[in-house]
Amino acid sequence: MLSVLMRARKSLGQIVVAAAALVLAACVPSSGPTAGGGNASGKIQVALLVPAGSGQASDELLARSLQNAARMAISDLGGAARVDLRVYNTAGQPARAAAMATQAVADGAQVILGPVFAQEANAAGVAVAGSGVNVLAFSNNPDIAGNNVFVLGPTFGNTANRLASYAVRQGKSQIMIVHDRNTAGELGRTAIAQAVAQSGGSVVATGNYEFSQNGVVAAAPGIAAAAKSAGAQAVFLTADTAGALPLVSQLLADNGLSSASAQFIGLTRWDIPAATLGLPGVQGGWFALPDPALYAQYQARYQSTFNEPPHPISGLAYDGIAAIGALMKKAGSGPLSKQALTQGAGFVGVNGIFRLRSDGTNERGLAIAQIQGGRIVVIDPAPRSFGGFGS
């Protein structure tokens, strides 16, 4: 027990950083194009904005992984859809992202892929709004979506809809929401509440805690008591593995509330890092993730090609190129319109099926997994098409 709490409390030390990364998911601009080439007839020119040039090793790794994934996707397209990829370094700064987006359009870019974080993506979108060029950002923040900016990252709304609808179908329609008392937690709470209502369930109670170790310790007994009093059949948590999840799940279990009594459901990925799967408090919990089989194939191919594992975000670069390539095969070269990008059939990438919505957000076909004995077990597979799926 002591070792579990020590691991959980260590994770709480990173909680603020984790929340900022989730909500502000924004990139920064850096230097000019690092890969060029003329836009020959029949090709589409794609600008890839990556966070290289910031001086941070993590940004350099992410930038390299995004480029590798994009080039792998281009290779997989073959000659049917030719892509002229040009890479621009943003250094992870919004002002630089705006400058690089402007430069990319001046160079002839017909679509912009990236940047990673929301502040960067918003700046890039505003900078080229009058050009008719769309921005497919790697952010997951719906607040910056709309107009010419689309977000490719998995959103709270999409994940909450998938999990809430599954829970209701499994007879767990009386749901309590437990959230961090911060921006990410509030956004997550709203997404869950909307998803539960749309799925025909009921939010029977809401609990929260101060975003700190002491806050979780103080709030856990009351949250457990409220869940029991309300007759909650499921407890939907916004906490993530780098933040409060290890501690809050354990303390709720210590107070008599676990997946054995009220199904724990996670709004975030509970399998990253893999060590989380061994925590006692998360056993039996549900969470959503991209199609595991497809992503495992991507990981294996990436590792064998580049002799290193892919960054978890890198698959979004592959997905973006896959969508662009699919549209090129249909329509040929030319700017990618909003109407084309939001086609109802969607696309298939290394994260499974996805489609872009007219409001700039996305819908992804996710699998639902349960943690059983420290392992991930898929209990509801990811859909392979949008027929009868989503709204």
PDB file of C-alpha atoms in Angstrom, residues 30-204:
ATOM      1  CA  SER A  30      10.851  28.189 -35.330  1.00  0.00           C
ATOM      2  CA  SER A  31      12.841  28.299 -38.514  1.00  0.00           C
ATOM      3  CA  GLY A  32      12.146  28.120 -42.212  1.00  0.00           C
ATOM      4  CA  PRO A  33      11.447  25.111 -44.410  1.00  0.00           C
ATOM      5  CA  THR A  34      13.816  22.201 -43.948  1.00  0.00           C
ATOM      6  CA  ALA A  35      12.589  20.230 -46.940  1.00  0.00           C
ATOM      7  CA  GLY A  36      11.751  21.740 -50.273  1.00  0.00           C
ATOM      8  CA  GLY A  37      10.898  20.845 -53.807  1.00  0.00           C
ATOM      9  CA  GLY A  38       8.824  22.335 -56.574  1.00  0.00           C
ATOM     10  CA  ASN A  39       5.096  21.801 -56.699  1.00  0.00           C
ATOM     11  CA  ALA A  40       4.979  19.800 -59.890  1.00  0.00           C
ATOM     12  CA  SER A  41       1.746  19.298 -61.791  1.00  0.00           C
ATOM     13  CA  GLY A  42      -0.454  16.685 -60.180  1.00  0.00           C
ATOM     14  CA  LYS A  43       1.129  17.090 -56.767  1.00  0.00           C
ATOM     15  CA  ILE A  44      -0.324  18.670 -53.681  1.00  0.00           C
ATOM     16  CA  GLN A  45       2.011  20.809 -51.609  1.00  0.00           C
ATOM     17  CA  VAL A  46       1.692  20.089 -47.900  1.00  0.00           C
ATOM     18  CA  ALA A  47       3.365  22.184 -45.215  1.00  0.00           C
ATOM     19  CA  LEU A  48       4.250  20.242 -42.061  1.00  0.00           C
ATOM     20  CA  LEU A  49       4.751  22.494 -39.024  1.00  0.00           C
ATOM     21  CA  VAL A  50       6.829  20.852 -36.269  1.00  0.00           C
ATOM     22  CA  PRO A  51       8.256  22.159 -32.955  1.00  0.00           C
ATOM     23  CA  ALA A  52      11.938  21.724 -33.835  1.00  0.00           C
ATOM     24  CA  GLY A  53      14.303  24.572 -33.020  1.00  0.00           C
ATOM     25  CA  SER A  54      13.105  25.226 -29.471  1.00  0.00           C
ATOM     26  CA  GLY A  55      16.270  23.836 -27.911  1.00  0.00           C
ATOM     27  CA  GLN A  56      14.255  21.209 -26.028  1.00  0.00           C
ATOM     28  CA  ALA A  57      15.206  17.578 -26.655  1.00  0.00           C
ATOM     29  CA  SER A  58      11.572  16.512 -26.300  1.00  0.00           C
ATOM     30  CA  ASP A  59      10.528  18.909 -29.065  1.00  0.00           C
ATOM     31  CA  GLU A  60      13.264  17.642 -31.353  1.00  0.00           C
ATOM     32  CA  LEU A  61      12.176  14.043 -30.785  1.00  0.00           C
ATOM     33  CA  LEU A  62       8.548  14.917 -31.464  1.00  0.00           C
ATOM     34  CA  ALA A  63       9.461  16.873 -34.600  1.00  0.00           C
ATOM     35  CA  ARG A  64      11.511  13.976 -35.948  1.00  0.00           C
ATOM     36  CA  SER A  65       8.749  11.486 -35.202  1.00  0.00           C
ATOM     37  CA  LEU A  66       6.108  13.619 -36.924  1.00  0.00           C
ATOM     38  CA  GLN A  67       8.270  13.954 -40.034  1.00  0.00           C
ATOM     39  CA  ASN A  68       9.019  10.248 -40.110  1.00  0.00           C
ATOM     40  CA  ALA A  69       5.343   9.356 -39.777  1.00  0.00           C
ATOM     41  CA  ALA A  70       4.327  11.774 -42.520  1.00  0.00           C
ATOM     42  CA  ARG A  71       6.941  10.380 -44.902  1.00  0.00           C
ATOM     43  CA  MET A  72       5.884   6.821 -44.092  1.00  0.00           C
ATOM     44  CA  ALA A  73       2.317   7.761 -44.998  1.00  0.00           C
ATOM     45  CA  ILE A  74       3.459   9.342 -48.268  1.00  0.00           C
ATOM     46  CA  SER A  75       5.351   6.169 -49.119  1.00  0.00           C
ATOM     47  CA  ASP A  76       2.261   4.080 -48.412  1.00  0.00           C
ATOM     48  CA  LEU A  77       0.192   6.238 -50.781  1.00  0.00           C
ATOM     49  CA  GLY A  78       2.379   5.195 -53.690  1.00  0.00           C
ATOM     50  CA  GLY A  79       2.233   7.037 -56.992  1.00  0.00           C
ATOM     51  CA  ALA A  80      -1.550   7.444 -57.054  1.00  0.00           C
ATOM     52  CA  ALA A  81      -1.447  10.485 -54.797  1.00  0.00           C
ATOM     53  CA  ARG A  82       1.771  12.481 -54.991  1.00  0.00           C
ATOM     54  CA  VAL A  83       2.580  14.723 -52.052  1.00  0.00           C
ATOM     55  CA  ASP A  84       5.182  17.473 -52.001  1.00  0.00           C
ATOM     56  CA  LEU A  85       5.985  17.695 -48.275  1.00  0.00           C
ATOM     57  CA  ARG A  86       7.781  20.767 -46.941  1.00  0.00           C
ATOM     58  CA  VAL A  87       8.736  20.957 -43.280  1.00  0.00           C
ATOM     59  CA  TYR A  88       8.773  24.197 -41.282  1.00  0.00           C
ATOM     60  CA  ASN A  89      10.217  24.516 -37.779  1.00  0.00           C
ATOM     61  CA  THR A  90       8.129  26.489 -35.301  1.00  0.00           C
ATOM     62  CA  ALA A  91      10.318  26.201 -32.163  1.00  0.00           C
ATOM     63  CA  GLY A  92       7.082  25.710 -30.250  1.00  0.00           C
ATOM     64  CA  GLN A  93       6.132  29.410 -30.216  1.00  0.00           C
ATOM     65  CA  PRO A  94       2.816  30.848 -31.494  1.00  0.00           C
ATOM     66  CA  ALA A  95       4.382  33.880 -33.149  1.00  0.00           C
ATOM     67  CA  ARG A  96       6.806  31.685 -35.026  1.00  0.00           C
ATOM     68  CA  ALA A  97       4.021  29.296 -36.009  1.00  0.00           C
ATOM     69  CA  ALA A  98       2.097  32.196 -37.512  1.00  0.00           C
ATOM     70  CA  ALA A  99       5.177  33.330 -39.433  1.00  0.00           C
ATOM     71  CA  MET A 100       5.889  29.827 -40.728  1.00  0.00           C
ATOM     72  CA  ALA A 101       2.264  29.294 -41.786  1.00  0.00           C
ATOM     73  CA  THR A 102       2.372  32.570 -43.700  1.00  0.00           C
ATOM     74  CA  GLN A 103       5.660  31.574 -45.311  1.00  0.00           C
ATOM     75  CA  ALA A 104       4.284  28.149 -46.232  1.00  0.00           C
ATOM     76  CA  VAL A 105       1.300  29.672 -48.032  1.00  0.00           C
ATOM     77  CA  ALA A 106       3.612  32.083 -49.846  1.00  0.00           C
ATOM     78  CA  ASP A 107       5.661  29.045 -50.906  1.00  0.00           C
ATOM     79  CA  GLY A 108       2.551  27.490 -52.399  1.00  0.00           C
ATOM     80  CA  ALA A 109       1.213  25.260 -49.621  1.00  0.00           C
ATOM     81  CA  GLN A 110      -2.299  23.999 -50.330  1.00  0.00           C
ATOM     82  CA  VAL A 111      -2.864  22.595 -46.841  1.00  0.00           C
ATOM     83  CA  ILE A 112      -1.019  22.904 -43.526  1.00  0.00           C
ATOM     84  CA  LEU A 113      -0.450  19.856 -41.297  1.00  0.00           C
ATOM     85  CA  GLY A 114       0.303  20.808 -37.681  1.00  0.00           C
ATOM     86  CA  PRO A 115       1.412  22.452 -35.482  1.00  0.00           C
ATOM     87  CA  VAL A 116       1.071  20.430 -32.280  1.00  0.00           C
ATOM     88  CA  PHE A 117      -0.218  22.733 -29.559  1.00  0.00           C
ATOM     89  CA  ALA A 118      -3.378  24.813 -29.439  1.00  0.00           C
ATOM     90  CA  GLN A 119      -1.852  28.274 -29.063  1.00  0.00           C
ATOM     91  CA  GLU A 120       0.368  27.622 -32.056  1.00  0.00           C
ATOM     92  CA  ALA A 121      -2.440  26.146 -34.127  1.00  0.00           C
ATOM     93  CA  ASN A 122      -4.700  29.078 -33.374  1.00  0.00           C
ATOM     94  CA  ALA A 123      -1.987  31.544 -34.371  1.00  0.00           C
ATOM     95  CA  ALA A 124      -1.241  29.665 -37.587  1.00  0.00           C
ATOM     96  CA  GLY A 125      -4.910  29.475 -38.499  1.00  0.00           C
ATOM     97  CA  VAL A 126      -5.484  33.179 -37.955  1.00  0.00           C
ATOM     98  CA  ALA A 127      -2.385  34.040 -39.962  1.00  0.00           C
ATOM     99  CA  VAL A 128      -3.590  32.254 -43.102  1.00  0.00           C
ATOM    100  CA  ALA A 129      -7.349  32.610 -42.644  1.00  0.00           C
ATOM    101  CA  GLY A 130      -7.692  34.836 -45.682  1.00  0.00           C
ATOM    102  CA  SER A 131      -5.797  32.496 -47.990  1.00  0.00           C
ATOM    103  CA  GLY A 132      -8.320  29.682 -48.180  1.00  0.00           C
ATOM    104  CA  VAL A 133      -5.719  27.232 -46.839  1.00  0.00           C
ATOM    105  CA  ASN A 134      -6.921  24.856 -44.117  1.00  0.00           C
ATOM    106  CA  VAL A 135      -4.875  23.903 -41.057  1.00  0.00           C
ATOM    107  CA  LEU A 136      -5.009  20.305 -39.785  1.00  0.00           C
ATOM    108  CA  ALA A 137      -3.531  20.740 -36.314  1.00  0.00           C
ATOM    109  CA  PHE A 138      -2.287  17.986 -34.014  1.00  0.00           C
ATOM    110  CA  SER A 139      -4.018  19.631 -31.052  1.00  0.00           C
ATOM    111  CA  ASN A 140      -6.929  18.039 -29.190  1.00  0.00           C
ATOM    112  CA  ASN A 141      -8.354  21.350 -27.956  1.00  0.00           C
ATOM    113  CA  PRO A 142     -11.797  22.045 -29.482  1.00  0.00           C
ATOM    114  CA  ASP A 143     -11.645  25.681 -28.383  1.00  0.00           C
ATOM    115  CA  ILE A 144      -9.350  26.512 -31.315  1.00  0.00           C
ATOM    116  CA  ALA A 145     -11.310  24.463 -33.856  1.00  0.00           C
ATOM    117  CA  GLY A 146     -13.436  26.169 -36.497  1.00  0.00           C
ATOM    118  CA  ASN A 147     -13.107  28.411 -39.524  1.00  0.00           C
ATOM    119  CA  ASN A 148      -9.997  27.070 -41.292  1.00  0.00           C
ATOM    120  CA  VAL A 149      -8.605  25.099 -38.318  1.00  0.00           C
ATOM    121  CA  PHE A 150      -9.311  21.409 -37.729  1.00  0.00           C
ATOM    122  CA  VAL A 151      -7.996  19.446 -34.749  1.00  0.00           C
ATOM    123  CA  LEU A 152      -6.789  15.887 -35.352  1.00  0.00           C
ATOM    124  CA  GLY A 153      -6.150  14.957 -31.717  1.00  0.00           C
ATOM    125  CA  PRO A 154      -8.714  12.913 -29.766  1.00  0.00           C
ATOM    126  CA  THR A 155     -11.148  15.277 -28.060  1.00  0.00           C
ATOM    127  CA  PHE A 156     -12.832  14.944 -24.685  1.00  0.00           C
ATOM    128  CA  GLY A 157     -16.230  15.088 -26.386  1.00  0.00           C
ATOM    129  CA  ASN A 158     -15.557  12.217 -28.761  1.00  0.00           C
ATOM    130  CA  THR A 159     -14.079  10.014 -26.039  1.00  0.00           C
ATOM    131  CA  ALA A 160     -16.861  10.806 -23.571  1.00  0.00           C
ATOM    132  CA  ASN A 161     -19.544  10.007 -26.165  1.00  0.00           C
ATOM    133  CA  ARG A 162     -18.008   6.621 -26.921  1.00  0.00           C
ATOM    134  CA  LEU A 163     -17.677   5.611 -23.279  1.00  0.00           C
ATOM    135  CA  ALA A 164     -20.998   7.012 -22.072  1.00  0.00           C
ATOM    136  CA  SER A 165     -23.000   5.312 -24.816  1.00  0.00           C
ATOM    137  CA  TYR A 166     -21.277   1.996 -24.072  1.00  0.00           C
ATOM    138  CA  ALA A 167     -21.897   2.357 -20.337  1.00  0.00           C
ATOM    139  CA  VAL A 168     -25.598   3.018 -20.850  1.00  0.00           C
ATOM    140  CA  ARG A 169     -25.894   0.019 -23.168  1.00  0.00           C
ATOM    141  CA  GLN A 170     -24.314  -2.100 -20.438  1.00  0.00           C
ATOM    142  CA  GLY A 171     -26.957  -1.002 -17.937  1.00  0.00           C
ATOM    143  CA  LYS A 172     -24.736   1.522 -16.135  1.00  0.00           C
ATOM    144  CA  SER A 173     -26.799   4.629 -16.807  1.00  0.00           C
ATOM    145  CA  GLN A 174     -26.598   6.193 -13.316  1.00  0.00           C
ATOM    146  CA  ILE A 175     -23.258   7.965 -13.517  1.00  0.00           C
ATOM    147  CA  MET A 176     -21.245  10.109 -11.118  1.00  0.00           C
ATOM    148  CA  ILE A 177     -18.652  12.516 -12.522  1.00  0.00           C
ATOM    149  CA  VAL A 178     -15.425  13.026 -10.556  1.00  0.00           C
ATOM    150  CA  HIS A 179     -13.170  15.780 -11.863  1.00  0.00           C
ATOM    151  CA  ASP A 180     -10.037  17.763 -11.135  1.00  0.00           C
ATOM    152  CA  ARG A 181     -10.743  21.296  -9.961  1.00  0.00           C
ATOM    153  CA  ASN A 182      -8.845  22.952 -12.810  1.00  0.00           C
ATOM    154  CA  THR A 183      -9.401  23.904 -16.443  1.00  0.00           C
ATOM    155  CA  ALA A 184      -8.892  20.406 -17.846  1.00  0.00           C
ATOM    156  CA  GLY A 185     -11.149  18.925 -15.205  1.00  0.00           C
ATOM    157  CA  GLU A 186     -13.914  21.437 -15.842  1.00  0.00           C
ATOM    158  CA  LEU A 187     -13.755  20.838 -19.598  1.00  0.00           C
ATOM    159  CA  GLY A 188     -13.830  17.106 -19.005  1.00  0.00           C
ATOM    160  CA  ARG A 189     -16.797  17.375 -16.665  1.00  0.00           C
ATOM    161  CA  THR A 190     -18.770  19.320 -19.257  1.00  0.00           C
ATOM    162  CA  ALA A 191     -17.945  16.820 -22.000  1.00  0.00           C
ATOM    163  CA  ILE A 192     -18.976  13.882 -19.814  1.00  0.00           C
ATOM    164  CA  ALA A 193     -22.237  15.517 -18.723  1.00  0.00           C
ATOM    165  CA  GLN A 194     -23.201  16.227 -22.328  1.00  0.00           C
ATOM    166  CA  ALA A 195     -22.270  12.700 -23.423  1.00  0.00           C
ATOM    167  CA  VAL A 196     -24.262  11.073 -20.620  1.00  0.00           C
ATOM    168  CA  ALA A 197     -27.345  13.118 -21.496  1.00  0.00           C
ATOM    169  CA  GLN A 198     -27.032  12.347 -25.215  1.00  0.00           C
ATOM    170  CA  SER A 199     -26.657   8.646 -24.438  1.00  0.00           C
ATOM    171  CA  GLY A 200     -29.820   8.530 -22.335  1.00  0.00           C
ATOM    172  CA  GLY A 201     -28.092   8.231 -18.974  1.00  0.00           C
ATOM    173  CA  SER A 202     -28.278  10.404 -15.866  1.00  0.00           C
ATOM    174  CA  VAL A 203     -25.617  12.250 -13.896  1.00  0.00           C
ATOM    175  CA  VAL A 204     -26.642  11.346 -10.348  1.00  0.00           C
TER     176      VAL A 204
END
